[in-house]
Amino acid sequence: MTQGTYRHGHFVWHELMTPDGAGAEKFYGDLLGWKFRHTEIGGGRIYRLIDVNGREQGGILEMPVSEGIPSHWVGYVSVPDVDSAAKVAEAKGGRATCAPMDIPNIGRFAYLLDPEGAGFVVYHDNRGDQAPREMPNIGDFCWDSLTTTNGDRALAFYGAVVGWVRGKFGDAPGLFFAAGEGQDVIADTDAPQDGARSSWTTHVVVQNLDNARAKAESLGAKILAPQIDVPTVGKMCIIADPWGSVISLFEPQMAA
């Protein structure tokens, strides 16, 4: 990480909120080869930092069942001013379920819902953002997808809150989000299936999709979509881990 260097508008962290931190650590470690480092965050609670190929890219936060928060993954988007982003989100029809607050000696964040209820975090790291890899490696977080019934409204909302603009991904159809004019395309959108609610799904690179799908199922995951082919890009499988958190396993075409 370079002090003071920021990648505003990019996803810079992914976090799993789950009722079973130890169980989730074992599941994802076995499935994806992730390593973990534990740090205490107060009150005896442990935050499990996810080490992917020698880089910390996310964390696991154990949430007591009594808090009523369903298990889920959430992405952190880098912004220059968390408080301003949260105010804009609420003015544009979103909602803050966790108001802006500090992470001592690290940064500031707020947990937001977009107008359709998809959750994401706006985040400012006091130290700067970690530089991206030139190409994602096996086990890396690589992409995020928004399920939405109204792409144009989503673009207007996220454009106002985190600065995204309409992006282009080759000749692929559909709506893509770019981190800013002339910047990287970092996410796409799709329509909900069978009445599913609007949500974000993160994708993780795997070496072999068939093997990863079989491994996930053997570890107790539910297979939601066995295989989705993306021409010239790769293929993916959508799973729910044993506690219900949804994540995508993605095999790039180049890894085949």
PDB file of C-alpha atoms in Angstrom:
ATOM      1  CA  MET A   1       0.000   0.000   0.000  1.00  0.00           C
ATOM      2  CA  THR A   2       1.310   3.427  -0.928  1.00  0.00           C
ATOM      3  CA  GLN A   3       0.698   6.136   1.631  1.00  0.00           C
ATOM      4  CA  GLY A   4      -1.870   8.615   0.362  1.00  0.00           C
ATOM      5  CA  THR A   5      -2.553   6.869  -2.983  1.00  0.00           C
ATOM      6  CA  TYR A   6      -6.261   6.298  -3.556  1.00  0.00           C
ATOM      7  CA  ARG A   7      -8.399   4.381  -6.037  1.00  0.00           C
ATOM      8  CA  HIS A   8     -11.672   6.199  -5.469  1.00  0.00           C
ATOM      9  CA  GLY A   9     -14.668   4.433  -6.938  1.00  0.00           C
ATOM     10  CA  HIS A  10     -13.019   1.014  -6.842  1.00  0.00           C
ATOM     11  CA  PHE A  11     -13.899  -1.932  -4.625  1.00  0.00           C
ATOM     12  CA  VAL A  12     -10.943  -2.119  -2.239  1.00  0.00           C
ATOM     13  CA  TRP A  13     -12.148  -4.638   0.374  1.00  0.00           C
ATOM     14  CA  HIS A  14     -14.711  -7.424   0.749  1.00  0.00           C
ATOM     15  CA  GLU A  15     -16.161  -8.540   4.043  1.00  0.00           C
ATOM     16  CA  LEU A  16     -18.178 -11.529   5.147  1.00  0.00           C
ATOM     17  CA  MET A  17     -20.657 -11.041   7.971  1.00  0.00           C
ATOM     18  CA  THR A  18     -21.516 -14.439   9.387  1.00  0.00           C
ATOM     19  CA  PRO A  19     -22.787 -16.035  12.616  1.00  0.00           C
ATOM     20  CA  ASP A  20     -19.875 -18.515  12.614  1.00  0.00           C
ATOM     21  CA  GLY A  21     -16.487 -16.920  12.077  1.00  0.00           C
ATOM     22  CA  ALA A  22     -14.459 -20.047  12.805  1.00  0.00           C
ATOM     23  CA  GLY A  23     -16.652 -22.191  10.577  1.00  0.00           C
ATOM     24  CA  ALA A  24     -16.491 -19.664   7.735  1.00  0.00           C
ATOM     25  CA  GLU A  25     -12.704 -19.459   8.054  1.00  0.00           C
ATOM     26  CA  LYS A  26     -12.426 -23.221   7.646  1.00  0.00           C
ATOM     27  CA  PHE A  27     -14.923 -23.316   4.753  1.00  0.00           C
ATOM     28  CA  TYR A  28     -13.237 -20.614   2.669  1.00  0.00           C
ATOM     29  CA  GLY A  29      -9.757 -21.744   3.604  1.00  0.00           C
ATOM     30  CA  ASP A  30     -10.511 -25.252   2.389  1.00  0.00           C
ATOM     31  CA  LEU A  31     -12.387 -24.053  -0.710  1.00  0.00           C
ATOM     32  CA  LEU A  32     -10.181 -21.195  -1.908  1.00  0.00           C
ATOM     33  CA  GLY A  33      -6.869 -21.686  -0.132  1.00  0.00           C
ATOM     34  CA  TRP A  34      -7.185 -18.415   1.777  1.00  0.00           C
ATOM     35  CA  LYS A  35      -5.030 -17.804   4.837  1.00  0.00           C
ATOM     36  CA  PHE A  36      -6.140 -15.763   7.833  1.00  0.00           C
ATOM     37  CA  ARG A  37      -4.708 -13.449  10.438  1.00  0.00           C
ATOM     38  CA  HIS A  38      -6.712 -12.692  13.583  1.00  0.00           C
ATOM     39  CA  THR A  39      -6.926  -9.301  15.239  1.00  0.00           C
ATOM     40  CA  GLU A  40      -9.008  -8.259  18.241  1.00  0.00           C
ATOM     41  CA  ILE A  41     -11.518  -5.468  17.577  1.00  0.00           C
ATOM     42  CA  GLY A  42     -12.804  -4.876  21.105  1.00  0.00           C
ATOM     43  CA  GLY A  43     -15.075  -6.688  23.495  1.00  0.00           C
ATOM     44  CA  GLY A  44     -13.185  -9.892  22.871  1.00  0.00           C
ATOM     45  CA  ARG A  45     -14.370 -10.026  19.255  1.00  0.00           C
ATOM     46  CA  ILE A  46     -12.036 -11.343  16.581  1.00  0.00           C
ATOM     47  CA  TYR A  47     -11.737  -9.975  13.059  1.00  0.00           C
ATOM     48  CA  ARG A  48     -10.384 -12.520  10.606  1.00  0.00           C
ATOM     49  CA  LEU A  49      -8.260 -10.821   7.944  1.00  0.00           C
ATOM     50  CA  ILE A  50      -8.277 -12.701   4.640  1.00  0.00           C
ATOM     51  CA  ASP A  51      -4.820 -13.186   3.148  1.00  0.00           C
ATOM     52  CA  VAL A  52      -5.027 -13.955  -0.565  1.00  0.00           C
ATOM     53  CA  ASN A  53      -1.697 -14.737  -2.197  1.00  0.00           C
ATOM     54  CA  GLY A  54       0.161 -12.670   0.379  1.00  0.00           C
ATOM     55  CA  ARG A  55      -2.183  -9.658   0.247  1.00  0.00           C
ATOM     56  CA  GLU A  56      -4.950  -8.820   2.695  1.00  0.00           C
ATOM     57  CA  GLN A  57      -8.069  -8.297   0.585  1.00  0.00           C
ATOM     58  CA  GLY A  58     -10.952  -8.747   2.997  1.00  0.00           C
ATOM     59  CA  GLY A  59     -12.166  -9.934   6.342  1.00  0.00           C
ATOM     60  CA  ILE A  60     -14.650 -12.088   8.229  1.00  0.00           C
ATOM     61  CA  LEU A  61     -16.736 -10.450  10.929  1.00  0.00           C
ATOM     62  CA  GLU A  62     -18.719 -12.690  13.257  1.00  0.00           C
ATOM     63  CA  MET A  63     -22.162 -11.229  13.951  1.00  0.00           C
ATOM     64  CA  PRO A  64     -24.216 -12.619  16.857  1.00  0.00           C
ATOM     65  CA  VAL A  65     -27.448 -14.268  15.738  1.00  0.00           C
ATOM     66  CA  SER A  66     -29.265 -12.037  18.240  1.00  0.00           C
ATOM     67  CA  GLU A  67     -28.460  -8.990  16.091  1.00  0.00           C
ATOM     68  CA  GLY A  68     -30.709 -10.368  13.356  1.00  0.00           C
ATOM     69  CA  ILE A  69     -28.272  -9.633  10.512  1.00  0.00           C
ATOM     70  CA  PRO A  70     -28.344 -12.354   7.822  1.00  0.00           C
ATOM     71  CA  SER A  71     -25.037 -13.792   6.703  1.00  0.00           C
ATOM     72  CA  HIS A  72     -23.752 -11.982   3.605  1.00  0.00           C
ATOM     73  CA  TRP A  73     -20.786 -10.607   1.695  1.00  0.00           C
ATOM     74  CA  VAL A  74     -20.399  -6.850   1.239  1.00  0.00           C
ATOM     75  CA  GLY A  75     -17.988  -4.795  -0.859  1.00  0.00           C
ATOM     76  CA  TYR A  76     -16.175  -1.651   0.287  1.00  0.00           C
ATOM     77  CA  VAL A  77     -15.919   1.203  -2.239  1.00  0.00           C
ATOM     78  CA  SER A  78     -13.189   3.797  -1.757  1.00  0.00           C
ATOM     79  CA  VAL A  79     -14.468   7.384  -1.480  1.00  0.00           C
ATOM     80  CA  PRO A  80     -12.733  10.656  -0.569  1.00  0.00           C
ATOM     81  CA  ASP A  81     -15.346  11.615   2.056  1.00  0.00           C
ATOM     82  CA  VAL A  82     -17.493   8.983   3.793  1.00  0.00           C
ATOM     83  CA  ASP A  83     -19.834  11.457   5.483  1.00  0.00           C
ATOM     84  CA  SER A  84     -20.544  13.276   2.234  1.00  0.00           C
ATOM     85  CA  ALA A  85     -21.171   9.995   0.372  1.00  0.00           C
ATOM     86  CA  ALA A  86     -23.614   8.844   3.062  1.00  0.00           C
ATOM     87  CA  LYS A  87     -25.532  12.136   2.922  1.00  0.00           C
ATOM     88  CA  VAL A  88     -25.787  11.978  -0.862  1.00  0.00           C
ATOM     89  CA  ALA A  89     -26.957   8.353  -0.686  1.00  0.00           C
ATOM     90  CA  GLU A  90     -29.818   9.266   1.641  1.00  0.00           C
ATOM     91  CA  ALA A  91     -30.743  12.277  -0.500  1.00  0.00           C
ATOM     92  CA  LYS A  92     -30.891  10.007  -3.572  1.00  0.00           C
ATOM     93  CA  GLY A  93     -33.205   7.418  -2.025  1.00  0.00           C
ATOM     94  CA  GLY A  94     -30.714   5.187  -0.244  1.00  0.00           C
ATOM     95  CA  ARG A  95     -30.354   4.547   3.465  1.00  0.00           C
ATOM     96  CA  ALA A  96     -27.526   4.252   5.967  1.00  0.00           C
ATOM     97  CA  THR A  97     -27.929   1.173   8.161  1.00  0.00           C
ATOM     98  CA  CYS A  98     -24.641   2.013   9.882  1.00  0.00           C
ATOM     99  CA  ALA A  99     -23.907   5.727  10.094  1.00  0.00           C
ATOM    100  CA  PRO A 100     -20.366   6.950   9.363  1.00  0.00           C
ATOM    101  CA  MET A 101     -17.936   5.820  12.022  1.00  0.00           C
ATOM    102  CA  ASP A 102     -14.214   5.493  12.527  1.00  0.00           C
ATOM    103  CA  ILE A 103     -12.127   2.342  12.606  1.00  0.00           C
ATOM    104  CA  PRO A 104      -9.435   3.466  15.074  1.00  0.00           C
ATOM    105  CA  ASN A 105      -6.066   4.102  13.405  1.00  0.00           C
ATOM    106  CA  ILE A 106      -7.347   2.753  10.080  1.00  0.00           C
ATOM    107  CA  GLY A 107     -10.123   4.773   8.452  1.00  0.00           C
ATOM    108  CA  ARG A 108     -13.813   5.600   8.293  1.00  0.00           C
ATOM    109  CA  PHE A 109     -16.800   3.790   6.802  1.00  0.00           C
ATOM    110  CA  ALA A 110     -20.590   3.720   6.489  1.00  0.00           C
ATOM    111  CA  TYR A 111     -22.850   0.803   5.544  1.00  0.00           C
ATOM    112  CA  LEU A 112     -25.430   1.896   2.969  1.00  0.00           C
ATOM    113  CA  LEU A 113     -28.378   0.454   1.082  1.00  0.00           C
ATOM    114  CA  ASP A 114     -29.178   1.642  -2.428  1.00  0.00           C
ATOM    115  CA  PRO A 115     -32.806   2.503  -3.371  1.00  0.00           C
ATOM    116  CA  GLU A 116     -33.571  -1.183  -4.051  1.00  0.00           C
ATOM    117  CA  GLY A 117     -31.965  -2.430  -0.850  1.00  0.00           C
ATOM    118  CA  ALA A 118     -28.603  -3.686  -2.132  1.00  0.00           C
ATOM    119  CA  GLY A 119     -25.942  -3.204   0.541  1.00  0.00           C
ATOM    120  CA  PHE A 120     -22.465  -1.747   0.105  1.00  0.00           C
ATOM    121  CA  VAL A 121     -19.912   0.111   2.213  1.00  0.00           C
ATOM    122  CA  VAL A 122     -18.322   3.480   1.460  1.00  0.00           C
ATOM    123  CA  TYR A 123     -14.833   3.590   2.904  1.00  0.00           C
ATOM    124  CA  HIS A 124     -11.862   5.907   3.310  1.00  0.00           C
ATOM    125  CA  ASP A 125      -8.583   4.383   4.467  1.00  0.00           C
ATOM    126  CA  ASN A 126      -6.305   6.846   6.223  1.00  0.00           C
ATOM    127  CA  ARG A 127      -3.282   5.015   4.804  1.00  0.00           C
ATOM    128  CA  GLY A 128      -4.332   4.988   1.146  1.00  0.00           C
ATOM    129  CA  ASP A 129      -5.683   2.117  -0.972  1.00  0.00           C
ATOM    130  CA  GLN A 130      -3.819  -1.018  -1.916  1.00  0.00           C
ATOM    131  CA  ALA A 131      -2.579  -1.009  -5.505  1.00  0.00           C
ATOM    132  CA  PRO A 132      -4.321  -3.517  -7.783  1.00  0.00           C
ATOM    133  CA  ARG A 133      -2.700  -6.531  -9.365  1.00  0.00           C
ATOM    134  CA  GLU A 134      -2.100  -6.313 -13.087  1.00  0.00           C
ATOM    135  CA  MET A 135      -4.217  -9.464 -13.436  1.00  0.00           C
ATOM    136  CA  PRO A 136      -6.200 -11.258 -10.695  1.00  0.00           C
ATOM    137  CA  ASN A 137      -4.641 -14.461  -9.401  1.00  0.00           C
ATOM    138  CA  ILE A 138      -6.359 -17.635  -8.275  1.00  0.00           C
ATOM    139  CA  GLY A 139      -8.218 -16.845  -5.044  1.00  0.00           C
ATOM    140  CA  ASP A 140      -8.423 -13.087  -5.688  1.00  0.00           C
ATOM    141  CA  PHE A 141     -11.625 -11.052  -5.608  1.00  0.00           C
ATOM    142  CA  CYS A 142     -11.975  -9.954  -9.213  1.00  0.00           C
ATOM    143  CA  TRP A 143     -15.391  -8.439 -10.014  1.00  0.00           C
ATOM    144  CA  ASP A 144     -18.747  -7.402  -8.536  1.00  0.00           C
ATOM    145  CA  SER A 145     -22.256  -7.664  -9.969  1.00  0.00           C
ATOM    146  CA  LEU A 146     -25.398  -5.761  -9.012  1.00  0.00           C
ATOM    147  CA  THR A 147     -28.807  -7.356  -9.364  1.00  0.00           C
ATOM    148  CA  THR A 148     -31.245  -4.512 -10.052  1.00  0.00           C
ATOM    149  CA  THR A 149     -34.630  -3.959 -11.658  1.00  0.00           C
ATOM    150  CA  ASN A 150     -33.662  -0.484 -12.886  1.00  0.00           C
ATOM    151  CA  GLY A 151     -30.158  -0.065 -14.256  1.00  0.00           C
ATOM    152  CA  ASP A 152     -30.530   3.591 -15.172  1.00  0.00           C
ATOM    153  CA  ARG A 153     -31.684   4.470 -11.661  1.00  0.00           C
ATOM    154  CA  ALA A 154     -28.801   2.459 -10.217  1.00  0.00           C
ATOM    155  CA  LEU A 155     -26.328   4.295 -12.450  1.00  0.00           C
ATOM    156  CA  ALA A 156     -27.697   7.668 -11.349  1.00  0.00           C
ATOM    157  CA  PHE A 157     -27.543   6.662  -7.683  1.00  0.00           C
ATOM    158  CA  TYR A 158     -24.048   5.213  -7.675  1.00  0.00           C
ATOM    159  CA  GLY A 159     -22.827   7.995  -9.936  1.00  0.00           C
ATOM    160  CA  ALA A 160     -23.891  10.539  -7.343  1.00  0.00           C
ATOM    161  CA  VAL A 161     -22.600   8.565  -4.348  1.00  0.00           C
ATOM    162  CA  VAL A 162     -19.298   7.051  -5.528  1.00  0.00           C
ATOM    163  CA  GLY A 163     -18.687   8.679  -8.931  1.00  0.00           C
ATOM    164  CA  TRP A 164     -19.402   5.748 -11.218  1.00  0.00           C
ATOM    165  CA  VAL A 165     -20.205   6.303 -14.884  1.00  0.00           C
ATOM    166  CA  ARG A 166     -21.471   4.062 -17.661  1.00  0.00           C
ATOM    167  CA  GLY A 167     -18.629   1.848 -18.792  1.00  0.00           C
ATOM    168  CA  LYS A 168     -17.925  -0.346 -21.795  1.00  0.00           C
ATOM    169  CA  PHE A 169     -16.650  -3.922 -21.657  1.00  0.00           C
ATOM    170  CA  GLY A 170     -15.580  -4.734 -25.193  1.00  0.00           C
ATOM    171  CA  ASP A 171     -18.662  -5.413 -27.293  1.00  0.00           C
ATOM    172  CA  ALA A 172     -20.577  -7.015 -24.432  1.00  0.00           C
ATOM    173  CA  PRO A 173     -24.190  -5.857 -24.068  1.00  0.00           C
ATOM    174  CA  GLY A 174     -25.647  -4.632 -20.799  1.00  0.00           C
ATOM    175  CA  LEU A 175     -24.875  -1.969 -18.239  1.00  0.00           C
ATOM    176  CA  PHE A 176     -21.378  -1.747 -16.789  1.00  0.00           C
ATOM    177  CA  PHE A 177     -20.040   0.607 -14.124  1.00  0.00           C
ATOM    178  CA  ALA A 178     -16.673   2.333 -14.490  1.00  0.00           C
ATOM    179  CA  ALA A 179     -14.874   4.008 -11.586  1.00  0.00           C
ATOM    180  CA  GLY A 180     -14.881   7.323 -13.482  1.00  0.00           C
ATOM    181  CA  GLU A 181     -14.462   8.770 -16.955  1.00  0.00           C
ATOM    182  CA  GLY A 182     -11.713   6.884 -18.733  1.00  0.00           C
ATOM    183  CA  GLN A 183     -11.203   4.535 -15.780  1.00  0.00           C
ATOM    184  CA  ASP A 184     -11.520   0.799 -15.278  1.00  0.00           C
ATOM    185  CA  VAL A 185     -14.818  -1.027 -15.608  1.00  0.00           C
ATOM    186  CA  ILE A 186     -15.320  -2.624 -12.206  1.00  0.00           C
ATOM    187  CA  ALA A 187     -18.880  -4.005 -12.069  1.00  0.00           C
ATOM    188  CA  ASP A 188     -21.880  -5.067 -14.114  1.00  0.00           C
ATOM    189  CA  THR A 189     -25.624  -5.379 -13.626  1.00  0.00           C
ATOM    190  CA  ASP A 190     -28.216  -8.040 -14.239  1.00  0.00           C
ATOM    191  CA  ALA A 191     -31.937  -8.472 -13.651  1.00  0.00           C
ATOM    192  CA  PRO A 192     -33.219 -10.413 -10.620  1.00  0.00           C
ATOM    193  CA  GLN A 193     -34.376 -13.984 -11.236  1.00  0.00           C
ATOM    194  CA  ASP A 194     -37.521 -15.542  -9.789  1.00  0.00           C
ATOM    195  CA  GLY A 195     -38.364 -12.571  -7.598  1.00  0.00           C
ATOM    196  CA  ALA A 196     -34.949 -12.404  -5.936  1.00  0.00           C
ATOM    197  CA  ARG A 197     -34.170  -9.163  -4.153  1.00  0.00           C
ATOM    198  CA  SER A 198     -31.654  -6.631  -5.401  1.00  0.00           C
ATOM    199  CA  SER A 199     -28.171  -7.383  -4.109  1.00  0.00           C
ATOM    200  CA  TRP A 200     -24.458  -7.323  -4.818  1.00  0.00           C
ATOM    201  CA  THR A 201     -22.523 -10.502  -5.637  1.00  0.00           C
ATOM    202  CA  THR A 202     -18.745 -10.685  -5.563  1.00  0.00           C
ATOM    203  CA  HIS A 203     -16.698 -13.006  -7.755  1.00  0.00           C
ATOM    204  CA  VAL A 204     -13.558 -14.921  -6.790  1.00  0.00           C
ATOM    205  CA  VAL A 205     -11.124 -16.496  -9.262  1.00  0.00           C
ATOM    206  CA  VAL A 206     -10.769 -20.292  -9.211  1.00  0.00           C
ATOM    207  CA  GLN A 207      -8.453 -22.510 -11.255  1.00  0.00           C
ATOM    208  CA  ASN A 208     -11.075 -25.072 -12.295  1.00  0.00           C
ATOM    209  CA  LEU A 209     -14.787 -24.410 -11.920  1.00  0.00           C
ATOM    210  CA  ASP A 210     -15.888 -28.037 -11.934  1.00  0.00           C
ATOM    211  CA  ASN A 211     -13.484 -28.899  -9.138  1.00  0.00           C
ATOM    212  CA  ALA A 212     -14.371 -25.785  -7.130  1.00  0.00           C
ATOM    213  CA  ARG A 213     -18.112 -26.451  -7.444  1.00  0.00           C
ATOM    214  CA  ALA A 214     -17.711 -30.056  -6.309  1.00  0.00           C
ATOM    215  CA  LYS A 215     -15.481 -28.968  -3.421  1.00  0.00           C
ATOM    216  CA  ALA A 216     -17.959 -26.277  -2.320  1.00  0.00           C
ATOM    217  CA  GLU A 217     -20.812 -28.775  -2.316  1.00  0.00           C
ATOM    218  CA  SER A 218     -18.775 -31.313  -0.348  1.00  0.00           C
ATOM    219  CA  LEU A 219     -18.093 -28.604   2.261  1.00  0.00           C
ATOM    220  CA  GLY A 220     -21.809 -27.903   2.727  1.00  0.00           C
ATOM    221  CA  ALA A 221     -22.485 -25.124   0.211  1.00  0.00           C
ATOM    222  CA  LYS A 222     -25.710 -24.918  -1.760  1.00  0.00           C
ATOM    223  CA  ILE A 223     -25.276 -24.628  -5.523  1.00  0.00           C
ATOM    224  CA  LEU A 224     -27.585 -21.844  -6.741  1.00  0.00           C
ATOM    225  CA  ALA A 225     -26.427 -21.700 -10.377  1.00  0.00           C
ATOM    226  CA  PRO A 226     -24.150 -24.592 -11.423  1.00  0.00           C
ATOM    227  CA  GLN A 227     -22.635 -22.829 -14.429  1.00  0.00           C
ATOM    228  CA  ILE A 228     -23.092 -19.501 -16.195  1.00  0.00           C
ATOM    229  CA  ASP A 229     -21.034 -19.077 -19.348  1.00  0.00           C
ATOM    230  CA  VAL A 230     -19.736 -15.625 -20.303  1.00  0.00           C
ATOM    231  CA  PRO A 231     -18.517 -15.805 -23.919  1.00  0.00           C
ATOM    232  CA  THR A 232     -14.812 -14.950 -24.375  1.00  0.00           C
ATOM    233  CA  VAL A 233     -14.524 -14.175 -20.645  1.00  0.00           C
ATOM    234  CA  GLY A 234     -15.053 -17.352 -18.633  1.00  0.00           C
ATOM    235  CA  LYS A 235     -17.640 -19.235 -16.615  1.00  0.00           C
ATOM    236  CA  MET A 236     -18.975 -18.996 -13.096  1.00  0.00           C
ATOM    237  CA  CYS A 237     -20.933 -20.863 -10.456  1.00  0.00           C
ATOM    238  CA  ILE A 238     -23.078 -19.098  -7.848  1.00  0.00           C
ATOM    239  CA  ILE A 239     -23.113 -20.723  -4.421  1.00  0.00           C
ATOM    240  CA  ALA A 240     -24.455 -20.037  -0.954  1.00  0.00           C
ATOM    241  CA  ASP A 241     -22.049 -20.996   1.818  1.00  0.00           C
ATOM    242  CA  PRO A 242     -23.324 -23.115   4.738  1.00  0.00           C
ATOM    243  CA  TRP A 243     -24.640 -19.960   6.467  1.00  0.00           C
ATOM    244  CA  GLY A 244     -26.386 -18.553   3.404  1.00  0.00           C
ATOM    245  CA  SER A 245     -23.869 -16.003   2.105  1.00  0.00           C
ATOM    246  CA  VAL A 246     -23.859 -15.861  -1.685  1.00  0.00           C
ATOM    247  CA  ILE A 247     -20.613 -15.691  -3.653  1.00  0.00           C
ATOM    248  CA  SER A 248     -19.537 -16.462  -7.213  1.00  0.00           C
ATOM    249  CA  LEU A 249     -16.717 -18.803  -8.194  1.00  0.00           C
ATOM    250  CA  PHE A 250     -15.244 -17.623 -11.490  1.00  0.00           C
ATOM    251  CA  GLU A 251     -12.937 -19.466 -13.882  1.00  0.00           C
ATOM    252  CA  PRO A 252     -11.449 -17.061 -16.441  1.00  0.00           C
ATOM    253  CA  GLN A 253     -11.199 -18.396 -19.946  1.00  0.00           C
ATOM    254  CA  MET A 254      -7.414 -18.021 -19.779  1.00  0.00           C
ATOM    255  CA  ALA A 255      -7.294 -20.363 -16.767  1.00  0.00           C
ATOM    256  CA  ALA A 256      -9.005 -23.189 -18.637  1.00  0.00           C
TER     257      ALA A 256
END
